[in-house]
Short mmCIF file of C-alpha atoms in Angstrom, two decimals:
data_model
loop_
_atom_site.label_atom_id
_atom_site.label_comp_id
_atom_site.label_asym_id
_atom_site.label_seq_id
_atom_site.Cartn_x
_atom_site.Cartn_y
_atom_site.Cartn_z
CA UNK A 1 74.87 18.86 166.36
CA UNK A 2 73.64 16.09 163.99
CA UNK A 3 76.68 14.33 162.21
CA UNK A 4 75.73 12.81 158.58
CA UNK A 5 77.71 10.52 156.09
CA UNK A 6 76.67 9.86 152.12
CA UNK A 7 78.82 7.62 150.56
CA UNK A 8 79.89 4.66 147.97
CA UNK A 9 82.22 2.41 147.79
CA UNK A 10 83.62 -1.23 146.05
CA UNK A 11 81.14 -3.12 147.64
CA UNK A 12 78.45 -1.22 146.86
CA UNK A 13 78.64 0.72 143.81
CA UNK A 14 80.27 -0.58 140.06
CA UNK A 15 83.90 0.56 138.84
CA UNK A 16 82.43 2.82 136.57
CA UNK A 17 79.85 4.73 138.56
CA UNK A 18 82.42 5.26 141.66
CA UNK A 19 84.55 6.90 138.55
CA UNK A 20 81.91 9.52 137.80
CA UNK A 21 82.58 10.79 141.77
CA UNK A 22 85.99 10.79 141.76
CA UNK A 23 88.09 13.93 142.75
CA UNK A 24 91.25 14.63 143.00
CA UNK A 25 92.73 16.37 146.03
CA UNK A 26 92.95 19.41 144.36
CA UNK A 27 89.30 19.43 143.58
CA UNK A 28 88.17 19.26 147.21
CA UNK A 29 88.51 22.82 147.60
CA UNK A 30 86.01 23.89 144.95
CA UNK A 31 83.91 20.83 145.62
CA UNK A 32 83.43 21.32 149.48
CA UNK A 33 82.15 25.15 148.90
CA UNK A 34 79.75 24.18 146.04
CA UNK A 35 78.40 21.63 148.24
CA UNK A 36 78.01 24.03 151.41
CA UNK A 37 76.44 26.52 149.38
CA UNK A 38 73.91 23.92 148.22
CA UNK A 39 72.81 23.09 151.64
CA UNK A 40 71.03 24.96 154.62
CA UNK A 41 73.09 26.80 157.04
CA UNK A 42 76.76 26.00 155.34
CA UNK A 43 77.25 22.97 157.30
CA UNK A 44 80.81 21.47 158.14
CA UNK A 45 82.23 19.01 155.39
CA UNK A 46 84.48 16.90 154.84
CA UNK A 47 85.33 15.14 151.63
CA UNK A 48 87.07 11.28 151.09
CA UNK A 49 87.68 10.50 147.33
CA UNK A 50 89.92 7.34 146.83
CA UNK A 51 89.86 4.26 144.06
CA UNK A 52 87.68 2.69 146.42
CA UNK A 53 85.45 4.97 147.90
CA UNK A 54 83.67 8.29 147.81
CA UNK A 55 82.18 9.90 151.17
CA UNK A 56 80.80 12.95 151.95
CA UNK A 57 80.67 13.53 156.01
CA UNK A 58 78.80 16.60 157.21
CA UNK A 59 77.91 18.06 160.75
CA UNK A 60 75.09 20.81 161.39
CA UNK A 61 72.34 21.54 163.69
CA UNK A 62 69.89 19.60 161.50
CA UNK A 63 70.76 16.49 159.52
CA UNK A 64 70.25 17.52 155.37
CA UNK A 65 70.67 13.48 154.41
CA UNK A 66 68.33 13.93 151.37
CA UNK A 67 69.86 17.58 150.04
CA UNK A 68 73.17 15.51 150.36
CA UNK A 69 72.57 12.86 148.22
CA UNK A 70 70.74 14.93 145.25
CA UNK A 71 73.66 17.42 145.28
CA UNK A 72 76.38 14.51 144.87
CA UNK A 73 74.05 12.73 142.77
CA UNK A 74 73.78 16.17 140.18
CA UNK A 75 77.24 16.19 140.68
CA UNK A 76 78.13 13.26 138.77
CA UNK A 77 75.58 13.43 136.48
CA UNK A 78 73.09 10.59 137.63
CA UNK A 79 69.68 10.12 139.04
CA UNK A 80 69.15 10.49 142.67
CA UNK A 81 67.65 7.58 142.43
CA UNK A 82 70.46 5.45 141.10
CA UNK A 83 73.01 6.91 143.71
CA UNK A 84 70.47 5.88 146.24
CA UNK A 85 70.43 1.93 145.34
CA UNK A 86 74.35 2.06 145.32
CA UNK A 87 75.35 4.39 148.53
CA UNK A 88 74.93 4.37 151.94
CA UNK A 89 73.73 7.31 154.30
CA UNK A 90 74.51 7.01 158.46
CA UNK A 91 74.22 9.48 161.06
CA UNK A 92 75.70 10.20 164.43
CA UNK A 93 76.64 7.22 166.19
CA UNK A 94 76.53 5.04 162.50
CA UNK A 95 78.12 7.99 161.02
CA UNK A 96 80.99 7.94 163.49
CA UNK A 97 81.45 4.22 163.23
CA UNK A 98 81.98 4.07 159.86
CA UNK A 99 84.34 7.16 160.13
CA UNK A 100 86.69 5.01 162.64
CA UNK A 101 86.53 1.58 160.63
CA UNK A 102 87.88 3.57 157.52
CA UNK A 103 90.16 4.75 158.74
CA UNK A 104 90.97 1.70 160.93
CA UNK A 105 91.40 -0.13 157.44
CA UNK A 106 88.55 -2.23 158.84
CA UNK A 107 86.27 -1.24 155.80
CA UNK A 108 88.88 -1.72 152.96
CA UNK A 109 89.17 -4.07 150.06
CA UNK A 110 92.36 -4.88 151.54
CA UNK A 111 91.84 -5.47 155.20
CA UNK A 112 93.89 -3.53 157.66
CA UNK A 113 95.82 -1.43 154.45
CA UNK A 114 97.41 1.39 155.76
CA UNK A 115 96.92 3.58 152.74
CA UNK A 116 93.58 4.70 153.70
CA UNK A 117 94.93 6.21 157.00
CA UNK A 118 97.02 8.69 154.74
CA UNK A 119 94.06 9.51 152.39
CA UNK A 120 91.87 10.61 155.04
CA UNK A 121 94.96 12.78 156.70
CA UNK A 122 95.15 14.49 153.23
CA UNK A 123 90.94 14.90 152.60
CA UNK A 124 91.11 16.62 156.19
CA UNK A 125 93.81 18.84 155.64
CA UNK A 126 92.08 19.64 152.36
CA UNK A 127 88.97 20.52 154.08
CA UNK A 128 90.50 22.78 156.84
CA UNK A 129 92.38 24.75 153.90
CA UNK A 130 88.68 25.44 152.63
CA UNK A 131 87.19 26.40 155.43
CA UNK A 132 84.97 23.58 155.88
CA UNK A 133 85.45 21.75 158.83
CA UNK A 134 84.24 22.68 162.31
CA UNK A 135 84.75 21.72 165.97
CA UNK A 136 82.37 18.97 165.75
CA UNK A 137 83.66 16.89 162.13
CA UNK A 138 87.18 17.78 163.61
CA UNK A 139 87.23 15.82 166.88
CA UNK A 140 85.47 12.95 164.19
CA UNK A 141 88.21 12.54 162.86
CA UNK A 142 91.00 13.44 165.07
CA UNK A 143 89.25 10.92 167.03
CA UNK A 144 89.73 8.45 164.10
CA UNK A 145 93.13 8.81 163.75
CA UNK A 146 93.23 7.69 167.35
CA UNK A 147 91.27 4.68 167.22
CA UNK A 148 93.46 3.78 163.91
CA UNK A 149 96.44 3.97 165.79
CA UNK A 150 95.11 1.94 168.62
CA UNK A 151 94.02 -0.74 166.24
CA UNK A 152 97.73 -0.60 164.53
CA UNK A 153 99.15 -0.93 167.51
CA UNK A 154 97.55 -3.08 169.58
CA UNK A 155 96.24 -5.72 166.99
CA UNK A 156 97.43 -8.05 164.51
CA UNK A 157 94.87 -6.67 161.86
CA UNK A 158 97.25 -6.37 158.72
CA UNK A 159 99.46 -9.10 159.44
CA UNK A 160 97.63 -11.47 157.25
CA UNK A 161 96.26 -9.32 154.46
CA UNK A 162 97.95 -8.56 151.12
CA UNK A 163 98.18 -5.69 149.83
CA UNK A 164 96.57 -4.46 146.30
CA UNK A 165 100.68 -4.14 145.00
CA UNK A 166 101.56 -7.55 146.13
CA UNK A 167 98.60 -8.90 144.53
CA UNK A 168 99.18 -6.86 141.18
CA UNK A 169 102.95 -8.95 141.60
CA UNK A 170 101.05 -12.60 142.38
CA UNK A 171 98.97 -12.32 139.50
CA UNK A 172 101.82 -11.22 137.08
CA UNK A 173 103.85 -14.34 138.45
CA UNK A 174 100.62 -16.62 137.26
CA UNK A 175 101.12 -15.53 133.93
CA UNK A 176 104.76 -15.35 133.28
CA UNK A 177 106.79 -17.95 134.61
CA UNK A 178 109.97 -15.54 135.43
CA UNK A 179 109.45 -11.98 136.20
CA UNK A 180 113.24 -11.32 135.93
CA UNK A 181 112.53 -11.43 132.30
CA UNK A 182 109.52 -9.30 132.23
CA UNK A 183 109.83 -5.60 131.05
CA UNK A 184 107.37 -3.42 132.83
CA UNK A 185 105.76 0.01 132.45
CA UNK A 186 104.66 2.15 135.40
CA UNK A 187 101.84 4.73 134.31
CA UNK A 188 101.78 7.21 137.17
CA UNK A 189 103.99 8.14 139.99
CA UNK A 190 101.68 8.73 142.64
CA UNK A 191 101.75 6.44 145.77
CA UNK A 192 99.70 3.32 144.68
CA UNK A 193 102.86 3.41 141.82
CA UNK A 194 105.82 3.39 144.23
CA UNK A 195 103.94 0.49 146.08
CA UNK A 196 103.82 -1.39 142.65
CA UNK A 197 107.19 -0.54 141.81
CA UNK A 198 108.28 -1.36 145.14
CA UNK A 199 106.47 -4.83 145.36
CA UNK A 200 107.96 -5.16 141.37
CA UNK A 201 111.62 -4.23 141.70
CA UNK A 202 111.62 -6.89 144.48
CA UNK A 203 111.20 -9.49 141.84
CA UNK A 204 114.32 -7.94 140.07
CA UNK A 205 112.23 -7.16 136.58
CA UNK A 206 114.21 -6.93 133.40
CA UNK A 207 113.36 -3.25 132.75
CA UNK A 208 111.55 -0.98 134.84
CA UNK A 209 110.09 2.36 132.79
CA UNK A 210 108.22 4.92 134.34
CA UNK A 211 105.72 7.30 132.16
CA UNK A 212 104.25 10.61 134.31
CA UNK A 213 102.68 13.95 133.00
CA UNK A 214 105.50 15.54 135.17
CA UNK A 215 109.16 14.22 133.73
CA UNK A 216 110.53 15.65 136.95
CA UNK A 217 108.18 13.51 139.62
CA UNK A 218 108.57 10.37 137.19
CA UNK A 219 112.52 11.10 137.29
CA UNK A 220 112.42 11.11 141.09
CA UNK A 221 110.51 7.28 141.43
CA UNK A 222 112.70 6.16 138.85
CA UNK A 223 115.97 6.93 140.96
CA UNK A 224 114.25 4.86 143.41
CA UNK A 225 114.18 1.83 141.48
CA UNK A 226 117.05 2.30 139.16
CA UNK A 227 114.41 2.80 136.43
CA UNK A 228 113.97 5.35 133.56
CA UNK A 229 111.34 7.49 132.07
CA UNK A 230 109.38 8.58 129.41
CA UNK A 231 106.76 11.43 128.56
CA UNK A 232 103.31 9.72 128.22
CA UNK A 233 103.15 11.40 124.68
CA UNK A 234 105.53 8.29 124.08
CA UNK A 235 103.28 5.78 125.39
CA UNK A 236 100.93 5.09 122.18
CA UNK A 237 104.54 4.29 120.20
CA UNK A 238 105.98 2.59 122.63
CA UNK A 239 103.36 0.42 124.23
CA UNK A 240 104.60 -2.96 122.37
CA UNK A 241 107.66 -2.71 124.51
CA UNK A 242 106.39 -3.76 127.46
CA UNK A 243 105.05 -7.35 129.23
CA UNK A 244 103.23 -5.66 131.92
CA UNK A 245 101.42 -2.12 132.50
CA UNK A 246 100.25 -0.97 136.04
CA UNK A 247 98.56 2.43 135.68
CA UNK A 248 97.45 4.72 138.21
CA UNK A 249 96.81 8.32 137.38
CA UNK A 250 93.88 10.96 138.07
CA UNK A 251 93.24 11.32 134.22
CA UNK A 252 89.33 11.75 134.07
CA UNK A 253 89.61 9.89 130.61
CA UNK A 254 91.42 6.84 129.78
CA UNK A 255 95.10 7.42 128.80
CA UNK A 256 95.10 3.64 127.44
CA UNK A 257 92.94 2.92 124.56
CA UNK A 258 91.67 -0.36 122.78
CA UNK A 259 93.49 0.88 119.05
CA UNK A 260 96.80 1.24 121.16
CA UNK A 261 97.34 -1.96 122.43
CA UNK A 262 95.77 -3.73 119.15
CA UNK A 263 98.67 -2.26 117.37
CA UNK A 264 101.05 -3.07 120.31
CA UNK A 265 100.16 -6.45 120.74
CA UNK A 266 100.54 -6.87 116.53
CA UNK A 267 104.42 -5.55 117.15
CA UNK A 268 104.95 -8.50 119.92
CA UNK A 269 103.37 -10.68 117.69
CA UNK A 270 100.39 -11.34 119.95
CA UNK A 271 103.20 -12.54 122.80
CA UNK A 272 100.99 -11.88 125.90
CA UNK A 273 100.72 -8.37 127.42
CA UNK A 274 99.23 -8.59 131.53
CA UNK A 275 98.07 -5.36 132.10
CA UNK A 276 96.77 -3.63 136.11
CA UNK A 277 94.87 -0.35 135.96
CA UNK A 278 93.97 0.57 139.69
CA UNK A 279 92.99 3.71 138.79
CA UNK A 280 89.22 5.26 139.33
CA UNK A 281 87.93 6.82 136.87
CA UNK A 282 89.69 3.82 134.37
CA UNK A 283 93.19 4.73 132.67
CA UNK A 284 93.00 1.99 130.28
CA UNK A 285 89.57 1.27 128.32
CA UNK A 286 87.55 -1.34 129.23
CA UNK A 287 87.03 -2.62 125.49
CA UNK A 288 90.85 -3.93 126.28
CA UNK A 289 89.83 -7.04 128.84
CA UNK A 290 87.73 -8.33 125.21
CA UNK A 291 91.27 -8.72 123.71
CA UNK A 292 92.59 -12.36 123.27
CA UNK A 293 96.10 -11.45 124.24
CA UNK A 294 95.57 -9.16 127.21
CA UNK A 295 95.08 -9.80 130.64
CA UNK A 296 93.51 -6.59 132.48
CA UNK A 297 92.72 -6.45 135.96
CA UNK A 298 90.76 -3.39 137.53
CA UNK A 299 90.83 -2.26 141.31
CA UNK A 300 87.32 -4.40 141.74
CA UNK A 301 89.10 -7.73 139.65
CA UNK A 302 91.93 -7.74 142.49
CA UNK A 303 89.06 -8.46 145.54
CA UNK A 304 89.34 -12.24 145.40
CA UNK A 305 92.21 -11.93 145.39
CA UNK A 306 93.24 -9.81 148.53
CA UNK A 307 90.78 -12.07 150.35
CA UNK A 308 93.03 -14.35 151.67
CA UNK A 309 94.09 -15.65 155.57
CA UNK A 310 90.56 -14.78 156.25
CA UNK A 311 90.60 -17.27 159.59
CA UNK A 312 93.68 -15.82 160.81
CA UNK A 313 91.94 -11.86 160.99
CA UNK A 314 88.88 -13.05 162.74
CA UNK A 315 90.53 -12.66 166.41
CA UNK A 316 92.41 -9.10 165.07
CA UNK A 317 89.21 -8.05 163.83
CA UNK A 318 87.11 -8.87 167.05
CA UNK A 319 89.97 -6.77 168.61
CA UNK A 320 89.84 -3.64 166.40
CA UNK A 321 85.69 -3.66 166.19
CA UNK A 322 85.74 -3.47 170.20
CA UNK A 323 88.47 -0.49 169.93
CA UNK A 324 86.28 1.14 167.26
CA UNK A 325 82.88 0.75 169.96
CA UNK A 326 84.97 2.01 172.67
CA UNK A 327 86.01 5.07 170.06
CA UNK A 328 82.45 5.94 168.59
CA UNK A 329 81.03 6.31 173.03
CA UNK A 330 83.85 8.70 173.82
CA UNK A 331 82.73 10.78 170.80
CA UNK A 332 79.10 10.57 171.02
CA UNK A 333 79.70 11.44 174.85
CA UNK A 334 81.88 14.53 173.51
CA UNK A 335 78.96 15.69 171.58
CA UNK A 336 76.32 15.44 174.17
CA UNK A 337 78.44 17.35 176.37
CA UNK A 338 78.68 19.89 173.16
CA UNK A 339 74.70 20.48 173.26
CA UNK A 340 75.23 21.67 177.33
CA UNK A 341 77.62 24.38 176.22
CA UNK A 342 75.08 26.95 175.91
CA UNK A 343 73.17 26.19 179.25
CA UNK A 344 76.64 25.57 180.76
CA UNK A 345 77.52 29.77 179.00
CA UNK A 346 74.24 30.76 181.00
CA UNK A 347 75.24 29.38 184.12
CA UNK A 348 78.58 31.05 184.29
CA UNK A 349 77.14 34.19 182.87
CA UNK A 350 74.42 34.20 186.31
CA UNK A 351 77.02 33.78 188.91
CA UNK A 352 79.34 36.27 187.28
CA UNK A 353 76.18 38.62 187.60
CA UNK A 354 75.83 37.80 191.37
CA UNK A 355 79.16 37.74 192.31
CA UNK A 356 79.80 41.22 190.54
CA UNK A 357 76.05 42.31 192.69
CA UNK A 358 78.24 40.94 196.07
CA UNK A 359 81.22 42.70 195.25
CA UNK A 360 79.95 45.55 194.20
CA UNK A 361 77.83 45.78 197.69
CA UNK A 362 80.78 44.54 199.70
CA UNK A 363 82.71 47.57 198.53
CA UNK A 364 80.31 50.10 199.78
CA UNK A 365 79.88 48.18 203.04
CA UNK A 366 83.90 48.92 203.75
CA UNK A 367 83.84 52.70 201.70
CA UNK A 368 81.36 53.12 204.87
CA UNK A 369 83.49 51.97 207.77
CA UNK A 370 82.43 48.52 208.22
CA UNK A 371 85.10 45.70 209.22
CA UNK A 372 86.50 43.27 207.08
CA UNK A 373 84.90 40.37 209.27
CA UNK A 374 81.37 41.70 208.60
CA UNK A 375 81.63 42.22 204.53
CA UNK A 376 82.59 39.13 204.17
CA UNK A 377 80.06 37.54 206.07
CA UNK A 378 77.76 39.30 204.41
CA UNK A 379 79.42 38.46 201.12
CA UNK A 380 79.32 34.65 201.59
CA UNK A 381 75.51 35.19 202.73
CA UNK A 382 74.38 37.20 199.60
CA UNK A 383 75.90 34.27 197.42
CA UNK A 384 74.56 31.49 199.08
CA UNK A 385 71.21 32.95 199.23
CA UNK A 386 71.00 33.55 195.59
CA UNK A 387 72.89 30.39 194.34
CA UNK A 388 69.94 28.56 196.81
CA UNK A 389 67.02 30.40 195.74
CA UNK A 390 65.96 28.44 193.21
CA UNK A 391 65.87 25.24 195.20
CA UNK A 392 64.05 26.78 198.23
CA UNK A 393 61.03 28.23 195.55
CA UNK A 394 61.00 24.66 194.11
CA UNK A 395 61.00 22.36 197.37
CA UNK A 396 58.82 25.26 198.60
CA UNK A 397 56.42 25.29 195.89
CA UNK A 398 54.40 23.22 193.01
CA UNK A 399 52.76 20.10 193.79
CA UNK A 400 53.90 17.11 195.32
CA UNK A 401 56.03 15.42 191.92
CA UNK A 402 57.34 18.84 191.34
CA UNK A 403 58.81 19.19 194.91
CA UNK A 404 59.93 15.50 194.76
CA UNK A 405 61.89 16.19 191.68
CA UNK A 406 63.54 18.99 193.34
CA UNK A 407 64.02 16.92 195.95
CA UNK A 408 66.17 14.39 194.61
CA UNK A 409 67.77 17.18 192.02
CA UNK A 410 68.47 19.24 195.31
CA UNK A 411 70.37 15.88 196.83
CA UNK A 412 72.00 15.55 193.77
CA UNK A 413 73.42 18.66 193.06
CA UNK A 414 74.31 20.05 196.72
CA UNK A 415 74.58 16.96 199.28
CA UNK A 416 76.28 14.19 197.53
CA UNK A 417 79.70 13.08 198.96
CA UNK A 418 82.87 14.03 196.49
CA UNK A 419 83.51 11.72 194.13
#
């Protein structure tokens, strides 16, 4: 089996191109078929879609790296040739690598997050529910989940890194000197919100409002944080309200436009408004960072960031890279033991034959009187002699390299000591 990856992510592709491949976890379903049906054979797939990243892993008996990249390419409406100077393509042992420093948190903005862990949990679990993944892109990442825990556990590798929330809440205290007097609005109640809020209501925030398509999942974070709501219908009217915005929704167009906050920040009287939007595709427009009075980050703004203690993670990351190596041999040596299966199927099927032949003549040798002693002698005799014919034709036989290979395969196989 030939294991394949296609993917982009913050350090290779813009903000705005990693938002035309960005799916939501209800679109993996429909996504994974479309792409099985595009490609030979059906192969196993496996789909990761987060703020940060896009991947596409794919196992089959022959690698389809090109068909990959033309059908994600068509998918989001560019050039293959554009995906190709902004992705990355690995296979097998690469493939696997990659696989296990993901989800490791070893290839994050944010070295060592946790998040990613989670995301990959839910893209798998979204890809068995279609269908899609096999034996093979299973034990990938059942494997990685593994190697991530080993790294968690046995490493220091997010003890020094901060986190995209706590560096949403460092950048907000740059601006305003108190955040206990800082009203804030939290577009979104998905998980990268309740980290925000989390890391926010720390700071003990004035107000804390929280605006959600769904009242009823926007009423349960706010509970958490003592907060209240609003439906985003409200938003547009009640933008001025607010000294800082973090947004993070699926929305596949911006919820937050240039006009709105003009007109908001004319209510506050240009005061300042900081504003976070870690969402991909972009929930607020990107015509907003032009604005005097604004002060928008993006997911790719917050890198410098979350780059921080980078002397302190060298040792950790030694650490986790050498769990990761030890990780991506014990899978590779999985799969070569896959591509025996069949010969290993023939070999069983062959002695089941000449055992049932033994049998099957040891029966008739006691239906005609013989004793017990003698069929099984002849038994045992009838299987050796057919489990050793083979290697008595071929030290028997060929030329002089042939019966030297059968030789030392014969010495091999039959009179080395238990080990």
């Amino acid at each position: 089996m030939a294991v394949w990856a296609l993917g982009i992510n913050h350090t290779t592709a813009p903000l705005d191109l990693r938002g035309r491949f960005a799916f939501a976890i209800d679109q993996i379903d429909p996504t994974l078929r479309a792409l099985r049906s595009a490609l030979n054979r059906q192969p196993e797939a496996a789909l990761i879609s987060t703020c940060n990243r896009t991947e596409i892993y794919c196992a089959c008996e022959q690698p389809q790296l090109e068909h990959t990249l033309e059908w994600l390419a068509q998918s989001g409406g560019v050039s293959p040739e554009l995906l190709r100077a902004h992705s990355y393509i690995m296979h097998d042992g690469l493939a696997a690598r990659h696989a296990f420093r993901v989800a490791s948190g070893l290839d994050s903005m944010v070295l060592g997050e946790p998040q990613i862990l989670g995301q990959i949990k839910d893209a798998v679990r979204a890809a068995e529910a279609a269908g899609a993944l096999g034996t093979t892109l299973s034990q990938l990442f059942q494997r990685s989940f593994a190697v991530a825990k080993e790294v968690r556990t046995s490493t220091e590798i997010g003890a020094h890194s901060i986190s995209m929330a706590a560096a949403a809440v460092r950048l907000a205290g740059q601006l305003f000197e108190d955040l206990s007097e800082v009203k804030i609005l939290f577009v979104g109640a998905g998980e990268m919100i309740d980290l925000c809020a989390t890391h926010f209501a720390a700071k003990n925030p004035k107000s804390i409002v929280i605006a959600n398509r769904t009242l009823s999942r926007g009423e349960e974070l706010a509970a958490k944080f003592g907060a209240t709501t609003m439906h985003l219908s409200d938003m547009p009217d009640r933008l001025h309200e607010f000294d800082a915005v973090v947004s993070c929704t699926a929305s596949t167009l911006p919820l937050i436009g240039l006009g709105s906050v003009e007109r908001a920040l004319k209510k506050r009287r240009r005061r300042p408004m900081f504003m976070v939007d870690l969402a991909v595709p972009r929930d607020i427009e990107q015509e907003v960072k032009a604005l005097e009075d604004v002060y928008l980050y993006t997911v790719d703004d917050l890198a410098s960031v979350v780059q921080t203690a980078q002397a302190n993670r060298q040792a950790a990351v030694a650490q986790a890279e050498a769990i990761v190596d030890a990780g991506v041999q014990s899978f590779l040596h999985w799969v070569e033991q896959r591509n025996t299966v069949p010969l290993i199927q023939q070999l069983n099927a062959q002695a089941d034959e000449w055992r049932s032949m033994e049998i099957a003549r040891a029966r008739k040798l006691l239906a005609k009187g013989e004793s017990v002693d003698a069929v099984l002698e002849a038994l045992s005799r009838g299987l050796t002699q057919k489990m050793l014919h083979g290697a008595m034709a071929e030290l028997r036989g060929g030329d002089a390299d042939a019966r030297a290979n059968a030789s030392h395969a014969v010495k091999h196989f039959f009179l080395r000591k238990e080990r």
